[in-house]
CSV table of C-alpha atoms and ligand atoms in Angstrom, one decimal:
chain,number,residue,atom,x,y,z
A,1,UNK,CA,66.8,145.0,-35.7
A,2,UNK,CA,67.2,145.7,-39.5
A,3,UNK,CA,66.5,149.2,-40.5
A,4,UNK,CA,64.2,150.1,-42.8
A,5,UNK,CA,64.6,151.1,-46.6
A,6,UNK,CA,61.8,152.5,-48.6
A,7,UNK,CA,59.2,155.2,-49.2
A,8,UNK,CA,56.7,156.3,-46.7
A,9,UNK,CA,54.6,159.0,-45.5
A,10,UNK,CA,56.7,161.2,-43.2
A,11,UNK,CA,55.8,160.9,-39.9
A,12,UNK,CA,55.6,163.9,-37.5
A,13,UNK,CA,58.8,162.9,-35.5
A,14,UNK,CA,61.0,163.2,-38.7
A,15,UNK,CA,59.7,166.5,-39.4
A,16,UNK,CA,63.3,167.9,-38.1
A,17,UNK,CA,65.2,165.9,-40.5
A,18,UNK,CA,62.7,166.8,-43.4
A,19,UNK,CA,63.2,170.0,-42.9
A,20,UNK,CA,67.1,170.0,-42.6
A,21,UNK,CA,67.1,168.1,-46.2
A,22,UNK,CA,64.8,171.3,-47.5
A,23,UNK,CA,66.8,173.7,-45.9
A,24,UNK,CA,70.0,172.6,-47.7
A,25,UNK,CA,68.3,171.8,-51.1
A,26,UNK,CA,66.6,175.0,-51.7
A,27,UNK,CA,69.4,177.5,-49.7
A,28,UNK,CA,67.0,180.2,-51.5
A,29,UNK,CA,64.1,179.5,-49.0
A,30,UNK,CA,66.6,180.8,-46.4
A,31,UNK,CA,65.3,178.3,-43.6
A,32,UNK,CA,68.6,179.2,-41.6
A,33,UNK,CA,68.3,179.8,-37.8
A,34,UNK,CA,66.4,177.2,-35.1
A,35,UNK,CA,63.3,180.1,-35.4
A,36,UNK,CA,63.2,179.5,-39.4
A,37,UNK,CA,63.2,175.8,-38.6
A,38,UNK,CA,60.4,175.9,-36.2
A,39,UNK,CA,58.2,177.6,-38.3
A,40,UNK,CA,58.8,175.4,-41.7
A,41,UNK,CA,58.2,172.5,-39.3
A,42,UNK,CA,54.9,174.2,-38.2
A,43,UNK,CA,53.9,175.0,-41.9
A,44,UNK,CA,54.4,171.6,-43.0
A,45,UNK,CA,52.8,170.1,-40.3
A,46,UNK,CA,49.7,172.1,-41.0
A,47,UNK,CA,49.7,171.7,-45.0
A,48,UNK,CA,50.0,167.9,-44.2
A,49,UNK,CA,46.4,167.8,-42.9
A,50,UNK,CA,44.8,168.5,-46.0
A,51,UNK,CA,43.5,165.3,-47.2
A,52,UNK,CA,44.7,166.0,-50.7
A,53,UNK,CA,48.4,166.1,-50.4
A,54,UNK,CA,50.7,164.3,-48.5
A,55,UNK,CA,54.6,164.3,-47.7
A,56,UNK,CA,56.6,161.4,-48.6
A,57,UNK,CA,60.3,160.4,-47.7
A,58,UNK,CA,62.9,158.0,-49.2
A,59,UNK,CA,64.9,156.3,-46.1
A,60,UNK,CA,67.6,154.3,-46.6
A,61,UNK,CA,69.0,152.1,-43.4
A,62,UNK,CA,66.4,153.8,-41.4
A,63,UNK,CA,67.6,157.3,-42.2
A,64,UNK,CA,65.6,159.9,-44.4
A,65,UNK,CA,67.7,161.0,-47.4
A,66,UNK,CA,64.9,162.3,-49.9
A,67,UNK,CA,61.9,164.0,-49.3
A,68,UNK,CA,58.8,165.0,-51.9
A,69,UNK,CA,55.3,166.7,-51.6
A,70,UNK,CA,52.4,164.9,-53.7
A,71,UNK,CA,49.1,166.4,-54.5
A,72,UNK,CA,45.9,165.0,-55.7
A,73,UNK,CA,44.8,167.4,-58.2
A,74,UNK,CA,42.1,167.3,-60.8
A,75,UNK,CA,42.7,169.2,-64.2
A,76,UNK,CA,39.7,170.3,-67.0
A,77,UNK,CA,41.4,167.9,-69.7
A,78,UNK,CA,38.9,169.2,-72.6
A,79,UNK,CA,36.2,169.6,-70.2
A,80,UNK,CA,36.3,166.3,-68.4
A,81,UNK,CA,37.3,166.5,-65.1
A,82,UNK,CA,40.3,164.3,-64.5
A,83,UNK,CA,42.6,162.9,-61.8
A,84,UNK,CA,46.1,164.4,-62.1
A,85,UNK,CA,49.0,163.4,-59.7
A,86,UNK,CA,51.6,166.7,-58.7
A,87,UNK,CA,54.7,166.2,-57.5
A,88,UNK,CA,57.0,169.0,-55.7
A,89,UNK,CA,59.3,170.0,-53.2
A,90,UNK,CA,61.8,167.2,-54.0
A,91,UNK,CA,64.9,167.2,-52.5
A,92,UNK,CA,67.6,164.7,-51.8
A,93,UNK,CA,69.9,164.7,-48.6
A,94,UNK,CA,73.4,166.8,-50.0
A,95,UNK,CA,75.2,163.5,-49.0
A,96,UNK,CA,73.3,161.2,-51.4
A,97,UNK,CA,72.9,163.1,-54.2
A,98,UNK,CA,73.3,161.0,-57.7
A,99,UNK,CA,72.5,158.0,-56.0
A,100,UNK,CA,69.2,157.8,-57.7
A,101,UNK,CA,67.3,158.7,-54.8
A,102,UNK,CA,65.0,160.8,-56.6
A,103,UNK,CA,64.7,158.2,-59.7
A,104,UNK,CA,63.4,156.1,-57.0
A,105,UNK,CA,61.0,158.8,-55.4
A,106,UNK,CA,59.5,159.7,-58.7
A,107,UNK,CA,59.0,156.3,-60.2
A,108,UNK,CA,57.1,155.9,-56.6
A,109,UNK,CA,55.1,158.9,-57.5
A,110,UNK,CA,54.2,157.8,-61.2
A,111,UNK,CA,53.0,154.2,-59.7
A,112,UNK,CA,51.5,155.6,-56.6
A,113,UNK,CA,49.3,157.7,-59.1
A,114,UNK,CA,48.3,154.9,-61.2
A,115,UNK,CA,46.9,153.3,-58.4
A,116,UNK,CA,44.9,156.3,-57.4
A,117,UNK,CA,43.5,156.2,-60.6
A,118,UNK,CA,45.2,159.2,-62.8
A,119,UNK,CA,46.0,159.1,-66.1
A,120,UNK,CA,48.5,161.8,-66.0
A,121,UNK,CA,50.7,163.6,-63.6
A,122,UNK,CA,52.6,167.3,-63.7
A,123,UNK,CA,55.5,169.3,-62.0
A,124,UNK,CA,57.3,172.3,-62.3
A,125,UNK,CA,60.8,171.5,-63.0
A,126,UNK,CA,64.1,173.0,-61.6
A,127,UNK,CA,65.7,171.5,-65.2
A,128,UNK,CA,63.4,170.7,-67.7
A,129,UNK,CA,65.9,168.5,-69.0
A,130,UNK,CA,66.3,166.5,-65.9
A,131,UNK,CA,62.7,165.7,-65.8
A,132,UNK,CA,62.1,165.1,-69.9
A,133,UNK,CA,64.4,162.1,-69.4
A,134,UNK,CA,62.2,161.0,-66.8
A,135,UNK,CA,59.3,161.1,-69.4
A,136,UNK,CA,57.6,164.7,-69.0
A,137,UNK,CA,56.5,166.5,-71.8
A,138,UNK,CA,56.7,170.4,-71.9
A,139,UNK,CA,53.7,172.5,-71.2
A,140,UNK,CA,52.5,175.6,-72.5
A,141,UNK,CA,55.4,178.5,-72.4
A,142,UNK,CA,55.1,181.1,-70.0
A,143,UNK,CA,55.4,184.7,-71.5
A,144,UNK,CA,56.2,187.3,-69.1
A,145,UNK,CA,54.9,191.0,-69.9
A,146,UNK,CA,56.2,194.1,-68.2
A,147,UNK,CA,53.9,196.6,-69.5
A,148,UNK,CA,53.5,200.6,-68.4
A,149,UNK,CA,49.8,200.8,-67.0
A,150,UNK,CA,48.8,203.3,-69.6
A,151,UNK,CA,49.5,200.7,-72.4
A,152,UNK,CA,47.1,198.2,-71.0
A,153,UNK,CA,44.1,198.7,-72.9
A,154,UNK,CA,42.2,201.5,-71.8
A,155,UNK,CA,40.9,203.3,-68.6
A,156,UNK,CA,36.8,202.3,-69.1
A,157,UNK,CA,34.3,201.4,-66.5
A,158,UNK,CA,35.1,199.9,-63.1
A,159,UNK,CA,32.1,200.1,-60.9
A,160,UNK,CA,32.2,196.5,-60.2
A,161,UNK,CA,35.6,196.5,-58.9
A,162,UNK,CA,36.4,196.0,-55.1
A,163,UNK,CA,38.8,195.2,-52.9
A,164,UNK,CA,38.6,191.5,-51.5
A,165,UNK,CA,38.6,190.2,-48.1
A,166,UNK,CA,38.7,187.3,-45.8
A,167,UNK,CA,34.7,187.4,-46.4
A,168,UNK,CA,35.3,186.7,-49.9
A,169,UNK,CA,37.1,183.7,-49.7
A,170,UNK,CA,34.4,181.4,-50.7
A,171,UNK,CA,33.1,183.5,-53.5
A,172,UNK,CA,36.8,183.8,-55.0
A,173,UNK,CA,37.0,179.9,-54.8
A,174,UNK,CA,34.0,179.5,-56.4
A,175,UNK,CA,35.1,181.9,-59.2
A,176,UNK,CA,38.2,180.0,-59.7
A,177,UNK,CA,36.6,176.7,-59.6
A,178,UNK,CA,34.2,177.8,-62.1
A,179,UNK,CA,36.9,179.2,-64.2
A,180,UNK,CA,38.7,175.7,-63.9
A,181,UNK,CA,35.8,174.2,-65.8
A,182,UNK,CA,36.1,176.8,-68.5
A,183,UNK,CA,39.6,176.6,-69.4
A,184,UNK,CA,41.1,173.4,-70.7
A,185,UNK,CA,44.0,172.6,-68.9
A,186,UNK,CA,43.7,174.5,-65.5
A,187,UNK,CA,43.8,172.4,-62.4
A,188,UNK,CA,42.4,172.9,-59.0
A,189,UNK,CA,44.0,174.8,-56.4
A,190,UNK,CA,46.6,173.6,-54.2
A,191,UNK,CA,44.6,172.6,-50.8
A,192,UNK,CA,46.1,175.8,-48.5
A,193,UNK,CA,46.1,178.4,-51.4
A,194,UNK,CA,43.2,180.5,-49.8
A,195,UNK,CA,44.9,180.2,-46.9
A,196,UNK,CA,48.2,181.8,-47.6
A,197,UNK,CA,46.9,184.4,-50.1
A,198,UNK,CA,45.0,185.8,-46.9
A,199,UNK,CA,47.6,185.2,-44.6
A,200,UNK,CA,50.5,186.8,-47.2
A,201,UNK,CA,50.8,190.4,-45.6
A,202,UNK,CA,51.9,191.7,-48.9
A,203,UNK,CA,49.2,190.4,-51.6
A,204,UNK,CA,46.5,192.5,-52.4
A,205,UNK,CA,43.5,191.1,-54.0
A,206,UNK,CA,41.0,193.0,-56.0
A,207,UNK,CA,37.7,191.6,-57.6
A,208,UNK,CA,35.0,191.9,-59.7
A,209,UNK,CA,31.8,191.2,-58.1
A,210,UNK,CA,28.3,191.4,-59.1
A,211,UNK,CA,25.9,190.8,-56.4
A,212,UNK,CA,27.0,187.9,-54.5
A,213,UNK,CA,29.2,186.4,-56.9
A,214,UNK,CA,33.0,186.8,-57.6
A,215,UNK,CA,33.4,186.7,-61.8
A,216,UNK,CA,37.2,187.8,-61.7
A,217,UNK,CA,40.0,188.9,-59.7
A,218,UNK,CA,43.8,189.8,-59.6
A,219,UNK,CA,46.0,189.0,-56.9
A,220,UNK,CA,49.1,190.9,-56.9
A,221,UNK,CA,52.5,192.7,-54.7
A,222,UNK,CA,53.9,195.7,-54.8
A,223,UNK,CA,58.0,195.7,-55.8
A,224,UNK,CA,60.0,198.6,-55.2
A,225,UNK,CA,61.8,199.8,-58.4
A,226,UNK,CA,64.7,201.1,-57.1
A,227,UNK,CA,66.4,201.0,-53.5
A,228,UNK,CA,66.6,204.4,-53.0
A,229,UNK,CA,63.0,205.7,-54.4
A,230,UNK,CA,59.9,204.1,-52.0
A,231,UNK,CA,57.5,205.8,-54.3
A,232,UNK,CA,58.2,204.0,-57.8
A,233,UNK,CA,56.7,200.4,-57.5
A,234,UNK,CA,56.0,198.1,-60.0
A,235,UNK,CA,52.8,195.6,-59.5
A,236,UNK,CA,53.4,191.8,-59.5
A,237,UNK,CA,50.5,189.9,-60.7
A,238,UNK,CA,50.4,186.5,-59.3
A,239,UNK,CA,47.1,185.5,-60.5
A,240,UNK,CA,44.6,186.8,-63.1
A,241,UNK,CA,41.3,185.1,-63.3
A,242,UNK,CA,38.3,186.5,-65.3
A,243,UNK,CA,35.0,184.4,-66.6
A,244,UNK,CA,33.8,186.9,-69.5
A,245,UNK,CA,35.0,190.1,-71.4
A,246,UNK,CA,33.4,192.7,-69.5
A,247,UNK,CA,35.2,191.2,-66.0
A,248,UNK,CA,38.6,191.5,-68.4
A,249,UNK,CA,37.5,195.1,-69.3
A,250,UNK,CA,36.7,196.0,-65.9
A,251,UNK,CA,40.3,194.5,-64.2
A,252,UNK,CA,42.5,195.9,-67.0
A,253,UNK,CA,40.7,199.3,-66.4
A,254,UNK,CA,41.7,198.9,-63.0
A,255,UNK,CA,45.3,198.3,-63.9
A,256,UNK,CA,45.5,201.3,-66.5
A,257,UNK,CA,44.2,203.7,-63.8
A,258,UNK,CA,47.2,202.4,-61.3
A,259,UNK,CA,49.1,204.7,-63.7
A,260,UNK,CA,50.2,208.0,-61.7
A,261,UNK,CA,52.1,205.7,-59.1
A,262,UNK,CA,53.2,202.4,-60.7
A,263,UNK,CA,55.9,201.9,-63.1
A,264,UNK,CA,54.9,198.9,-64.9
A,265,UNK,CA,53.1,196.0,-64.3
A,266,UNK,CA,54.8,192.2,-64.5
A,267,UNK,CA,52.3,189.5,-65.6
A,268,UNK,CA,53.4,186.0,-66.7
A,269,UNK,CA,50.6,184.4,-68.4
A,270,UNK,CA,50.1,181.3,-71.0
A,271,UNK,CA,47.6,183.5,-72.8
A,272,UNK,CA,49.2,183.1,-76.3
A,273,UNK,CA,47.6,186.5,-77.3
A,274,UNK,CA,47.8,188.9,-74.8
A,275,UNK,CA,50.0,191.3,-76.6
A,276,UNK,CA,47.0,192.1,-78.8
A,277,UNK,CA,45.1,193.8,-75.7
A,278,UNK,CA,48.5,196.3,-75.5
A,279,UNK,CA,48.4,199.9,-77.2
A,280,UNK,CA,52.5,199.3,-77.3
A,281,UNK,CA,53.4,195.5,-77.1
A,282,UNK,CA,56.9,196.6,-76.6
A,283,UNK,CA,58.2,195.4,-72.7
A,284,UNK,CA,60.4,198.8,-72.5
A,285,UNK,CA,64.1,197.2,-73.1
A,286,UNK,CA,63.9,198.5,-76.3
A,287,UNK,CA,66.0,195.2,-77.8
A,288,UNK,CA,65.5,194.8,-81.4
A,289,UNK,CA,65.8,191.3,-82.3
A,290,UNK,CA,67.1,190.1,-85.8
A,291,UNK,CA,66.2,191.2,-88.3
A,292,UNK,CA,63.4,193.5,-86.9
A,293,UNK,CA,61.5,192.8,-84.4
A,294,UNK,CA,60.5,194.5,-81.3
A,295,UNK,CA,61.2,192.9,-77.9
A,296,UNK,CA,57.4,192.2,-76.4
A,297,UNK,CA,58.2,189.9,-73.4
A,298,UNK,CA,60.8,187.0,-72.1
A,299,UNK,CA,59.4,183.2,-72.1
A,300,UNK,CA,60.1,180.1,-70.1
A,301,UNK,CA,58.9,176.6,-69.8
A,302,UNK,CA,57.0,175.6,-66.9
A,303,UNK,CA,54.6,172.8,-66.2
A,304,UNK,CA,55.5,169.6,-67.8
A,305,UNK,CA,53.1,166.7,-67.9
A,306,UNK,CA,53.1,163.4,-68.2
A,307,UNK,CA,50.9,160.5,-69.1
A,308,UNK,CA,51.0,157.5,-66.9
A,309,UNK,CA,48.4,155.6,-68.1
A,310,UNK,CA,47.8,155.6,-72.1
A,311,UNK,CA,44.3,153.2,-71.9
A,312,UNK,CA,42.8,155.1,-68.7
A,313,UNK,CA,44.0,158.6,-70.7
A,314,UNK,CA,41.6,157.8,-73.9
A,315,UNK,CA,38.9,156.1,-71.5
A,316,UNK,CA,38.7,159.8,-69.7
A,317,UNK,CA,38.8,161.8,-73.0
A,318,UNK,CA,35.7,159.3,-74.5
A,319,UNK,CA,33.5,162.8,-74.7
A,320,UNK,CA,36.5,164.9,-76.3
A,321,UNK,CA,35.6,165.1,-80.1
A,322,UNK,CA,39.1,165.0,-82.0
A,323,UNK,CA,38.0,167.6,-84.5
A,324,UNK,CA,35.6,165.5,-86.3
A,325,UNK,CA,38.6,163.4,-87.9
A,326,UNK,CA,38.2,159.6,-88.8
A,327,UNK,CA,40.8,157.4,-88.9
A,328,UNK,CA,42.0,154.1,-87.2
A,329,UNK,CA,45.5,154.4,-85.5
A,330,UNK,CA,48.2,152.4,-83.8
A,331,UNK,CA,50.0,154.7,-81.4
A,332,UNK,CA,53.3,153.2,-80.0
A,333,UNK,CA,54.6,155.0,-76.6
A,334,UNK,CA,58.1,154.5,-76.1
A,335,UNK,CA,58.4,154.6,-72.0
A,336,UNK,CA,61.5,153.9,-70.6
A,337,UNK,CA,61.2,155.1,-67.2
A,338,UNK,CA,57.6,153.2,-66.5
A,339,UNK,CA,57.6,149.9,-67.8
A,340,UNK,CA,54.2,149.2,-67.8
A,341,UNK,CA,53.2,152.4,-69.6
A,342,UNK,CA,55.4,151.2,-72.6
A,343,UNK,CA,53.7,149.8,-75.7
A,344,UNK,CA,51.0,150.4,-77.7
A,345,UNK,CA,47.3,151.1,-78.2
A,346,UNK,CA,44.8,151.1,-81.3
A,347,UNK,CA,42.1,153.5,-81.5
A,348,UNK,CA,39.4,154.0,-83.9
A,349,UNK,CA,37.5,157.7,-84.7
A,350,UNK,CA,35.0,158.2,-86.1
A,351,UNK,CA,33.8,161.9,-87.3
A,352,UNK,CA,35.7,162.8,-84.1
A,353,UNK,CA,34.5,160.5,-81.4
A,354,UNK,CA,36.5,157.4,-80.1
A,355,UNK,CA,34.8,154.2,-81.0
A,356,UNK,CA,35.1,150.3,-81.1
A,357,UNK,CA,37.7,149.9,-78.0
A,358,UNK,CA,39.6,146.5,-78.5
A,359,UNK,CA,39.6,146.7,-82.2
A,360,UNK,CA,43.2,145.1,-83.6
A,361,UNK,CA,42.8,146.6,-86.9
A,362,UNK,CA,44.5,150.2,-88.3
A,363,UNK,CA,45.6,152.2,-91.4
A,364,UNK,CA,48.2,154.0,-89.6
A,365,UNK,CA,51.0,153.7,-86.9
A,366,UNK,CA,53.1,156.4,-85.0
A,367,UNK,CA,55.9,156.2,-83.0
A,368,UNK,CA,56.7,158.8,-80.0
A,369,UNK,CA,58.4,159.2,-76.7
A,370,UNK,CA,56.0,159.3,-73.7
A,371,UNK,CA,56.9,162.6,-73.0
A,372,UNK,CA,56.6,164.6,-76.2
A,373,UNK,CA,53.2,162.5,-76.3
A,374,UNK,CA,52.1,163.8,-73.3
A,375,UNK,CA,52.7,167.4,-74.7
A,376,UNK,CA,50.7,166.5,-77.7
A,377,UNK,CA,47.8,165.0,-76.1
A,378,UNK,CA,47.4,168.1,-73.7
A,379,UNK,CA,48.0,170.3,-77.0
A,380,UNK,CA,50.9,172.0,-76.1
A,381,UNK,CA,52.9,171.1,-79.4
A,382,UNK,CA,51.2,169.7,-82.5
A,383,UNK,CA,51.7,166.3,-84.2
A,384,UNK,CA,53.4,168.4,-87.5
A,385,UNK,CA,56.0,169.9,-85.2
A,386,UNK,CA,56.9,166.7,-83.6
A,387,UNK,CA,57.0,164.7,-87.0
A,388,UNK,CA,59.2,167.8,-88.5
A,389,UNK,CA,61.7,167.7,-85.8
A,390,UNK,CA,61.8,164.0,-86.0
A,391,UNK,CA,60.4,163.6,-82.6
A,392,UNK,CA,57.7,161.4,-84.0
A,393,UNK,CA,57.7,158.8,-86.4
A,394,UNK,CA,55.0,157.9,-89.2
A,395,UNK,CA,54.1,154.8,-90.8
A,396,UNK,CA,52.9,156.8,-94.2
A,397,UNK,CA,53.6,160.6,-94.4
A,398,UNK,CA,50.0,160.8,-96.5
A,399,UNK,CA,48.6,161.0,-93.0
A,400,UNK,CA,50.9,163.5,-91.3
A,401,UNK,CA,47.8,166.5,-92.0
A,402,UNK,CA,45.5,163.9,-90.6
A,403,UNK,CA,47.2,162.9,-87.7
A,404,UNK,CA,48.2,166.8,-87.1
A,405,UNK,CA,44.3,167.6,-87.3
A,406,UNK,CA,43.4,164.8,-84.9
A,407,UNK,CA,45.2,166.5,-82.0
A,408,UNK,CA,44.9,170.2,-82.5
A,409,UNK,CA,43.4,172.1,-79.7
A,410,UNK,CA,42.0,175.2,-80.1
A,411,UNK,CA,43.7,176.9,-77.0
A,412,UNK,CA,46.7,175.7,-75.7
A,413,UNK,CA,46.5,174.4,-71.9
A,414,UNK,CA,46.8,176.6,-69.0
A,415,UNK,CA,47.1,176.4,-65.3
A,416,UNK,CA,47.7,178.7,-62.3
A,417,UNK,CA,48.2,176.0,-59.8
A,418,UNK,CA,51.3,176.5,-58.0
A,419,UNK,CA,53.0,173.5,-56.2
B,501,COA,C1,67.6,167.5,-58.3
B,501,COA,C2,67.7,166.3,-57.7
B,501,COA,C3,66.3,166.0,-56.6
B,501,COA,C4,68.3,165.3,-58.0
B,501,COA,O1,68.3,164.2,-57.0
B,501,COA,P1,69.3,162.9,-57.2
B,501,COA,O2,68.9,161.8,-56.0
B,501,COA,O3,70.5,163.2,-56.9
B,501,COA,O4,68.8,162.3,-58.5
B,501,COA,P2,69.3,160.8,-59.3
B,501,COA,O5,70.8,160.4,-59.1
B,501,COA,O6,67.9,160.3,-58.9
B,501,COA,O7,69.2,161.4,-60.6
B,501,COA,C5,68.3,160.7,-61.5
B,501,COA,C6,68.6,159.4,-62.4
B,501,COA,O8,67.6,159.0,-63.1
B,501,COA,C7,68.2,158.7,-64.3
B,501,COA,N1,67.2,158.5,-65.1
B,501,COA,C8,66.4,159.4,-66.0
B,501,COA,N2,65.4,159.0,-66.8
B,501,COA,C9,65.8,158.0,-67.1
B,501,COA,C10,65.0,156.8,-67.5
B,501,COA,N3,64.2,157.0,-68.4
B,501,COA,N4,65.7,155.9,-67.8
B,501,COA,C11,67.0,155.6,-66.9
B,501,COA,N5,67.3,156.2,-66.1
B,501,COA,C12,66.9,157.5,-65.6
B,501,COA,C13,69.0,159.6,-64.6
B,501,COA,O9,70.2,159.1,-65.5
B,501,COA,C14,69.9,159.7,-63.3
B,501,COA,O10,71.0,158.9,-63.2
B,501,COA,P3,72.4,158.8,-63.5
B,501,COA,O11,73.0,160.1,-62.4
B,501,COA,O12,72.8,157.8,-63.0
B,501,COA,O13,72.5,159.8,-64.6
B,501,COA,C15,68.6,166.8,-56.2
B,501,COA,O14,69.7,167.2,-56.7
B,501,COA,C16,68.3,167.8,-55.2
B,501,COA,O15,67.8,167.5,-54.3
B,501,COA,N6,68.4,169.2,-55.9
B,501,COA,C17,68.2,170.5,-55.2
B,501,COA,C18,66.8,170.8,-55.1
B,501,COA,C19,65.7,170.7,-56.3
B,501,COA,O16,66.4,171.3,-57.3
B,501,COA,N7,64.9,169.8,-56.6
B,501,COA,C20,64.4,169.6,-57.5
B,501,COA,C21,62.8,170.3,-57.7
B,501,COA,S1,61.9,170.0,-59.2
């Protein structure tokens, strides 16, 4: 009998082989002993039961050689809820690397989410250049701050701040979901997020509670600063959600008042302006950047986005106001990875609204790769910069300002979903 080749959901009987591939691809996960493997198999089986995520495997001659986790997420795309596909846990058998296993799996993922009705996909890259080649564009930068508690705002009121317990799970979930609809770029949570948070022995949650509602919270852990000093700890913030400024003030107050015991608060955020909240925005390294700038944080590239269906994307954004701009534009997308997405679309904007689908005339034309277009449309970069860096071309430079205004966003996308 001919052994099967192709991609399918991984059947439970193959979970041992699945874990072996993951253990070798991510040695940092420390899946070493038979007990570690058993525990991981159990965890994977539990997660596979959630209806919004699945594990897929690539088989050649009946043998599992590549795996990935796929997620059905929703994203707040300029106040519209849209489907977005997520991919994670990509791993290839050590013996089969550089045989285009990953390429085949990513192609499958993109096609699958086109079929599922998504217009975009997202991932956290192990290397941004690797996935940029596959058409993923850079999202908002992540800034990591290391702040002394006493430099964080001021100690004010904190009468609504409480420890959160499992009883607060539903209210926390609701708070998170409201925040998703409030902030562009926020995505639905990983299906097992709250189960994992409450299971994690070291995770603490404090929240702002008003009546039965929770309007903000911080999930954090403590981390020892020095091996031989058990009293000195940092607070590592995993998630910081607040629905309004009063909530933010009380949560900040809570952190501020930890100054007696806590060395520094480590916080990674996509909030571009967070340094304004700090009394002293320096990060304690005393590094001076040439010619004279005080190091305030370190930064990184995290989430990447990829448009997979440009026509559906604009249909999804039909309620978006494109900054009151009026123009007739042809957008030429180069997509060498997903041929069906390669091509052009003609759009007419009147006072910021998309009108007249199917029209053939245009006054200006732009050319851009799908990855950079994805960054542009989500608002992680502006058109003027793409044009200046020769990452986008335009039929007439007289239109650069107009196209820049068309796609400009008030707030860059933010996402705290981990996958
Ligand atoms: C990273 C990892 C998944 C890569 O898997 P892989 O199967 O070896 O990768 P592939 O062979 O599919 O390499 C990608 C190919 O797609 C090709 N490709 C990328 N974009 C392309 C495009 N637009 N058009 C055509 N080909 C393209 C690349 O050129 C490359 O082929 P090449 O090696 O011939 O140049 C694997 O090394 C691994 O398991 N690493 C450890 C775990 C990890 O870090 N996972 C990633 C988590 S996000």
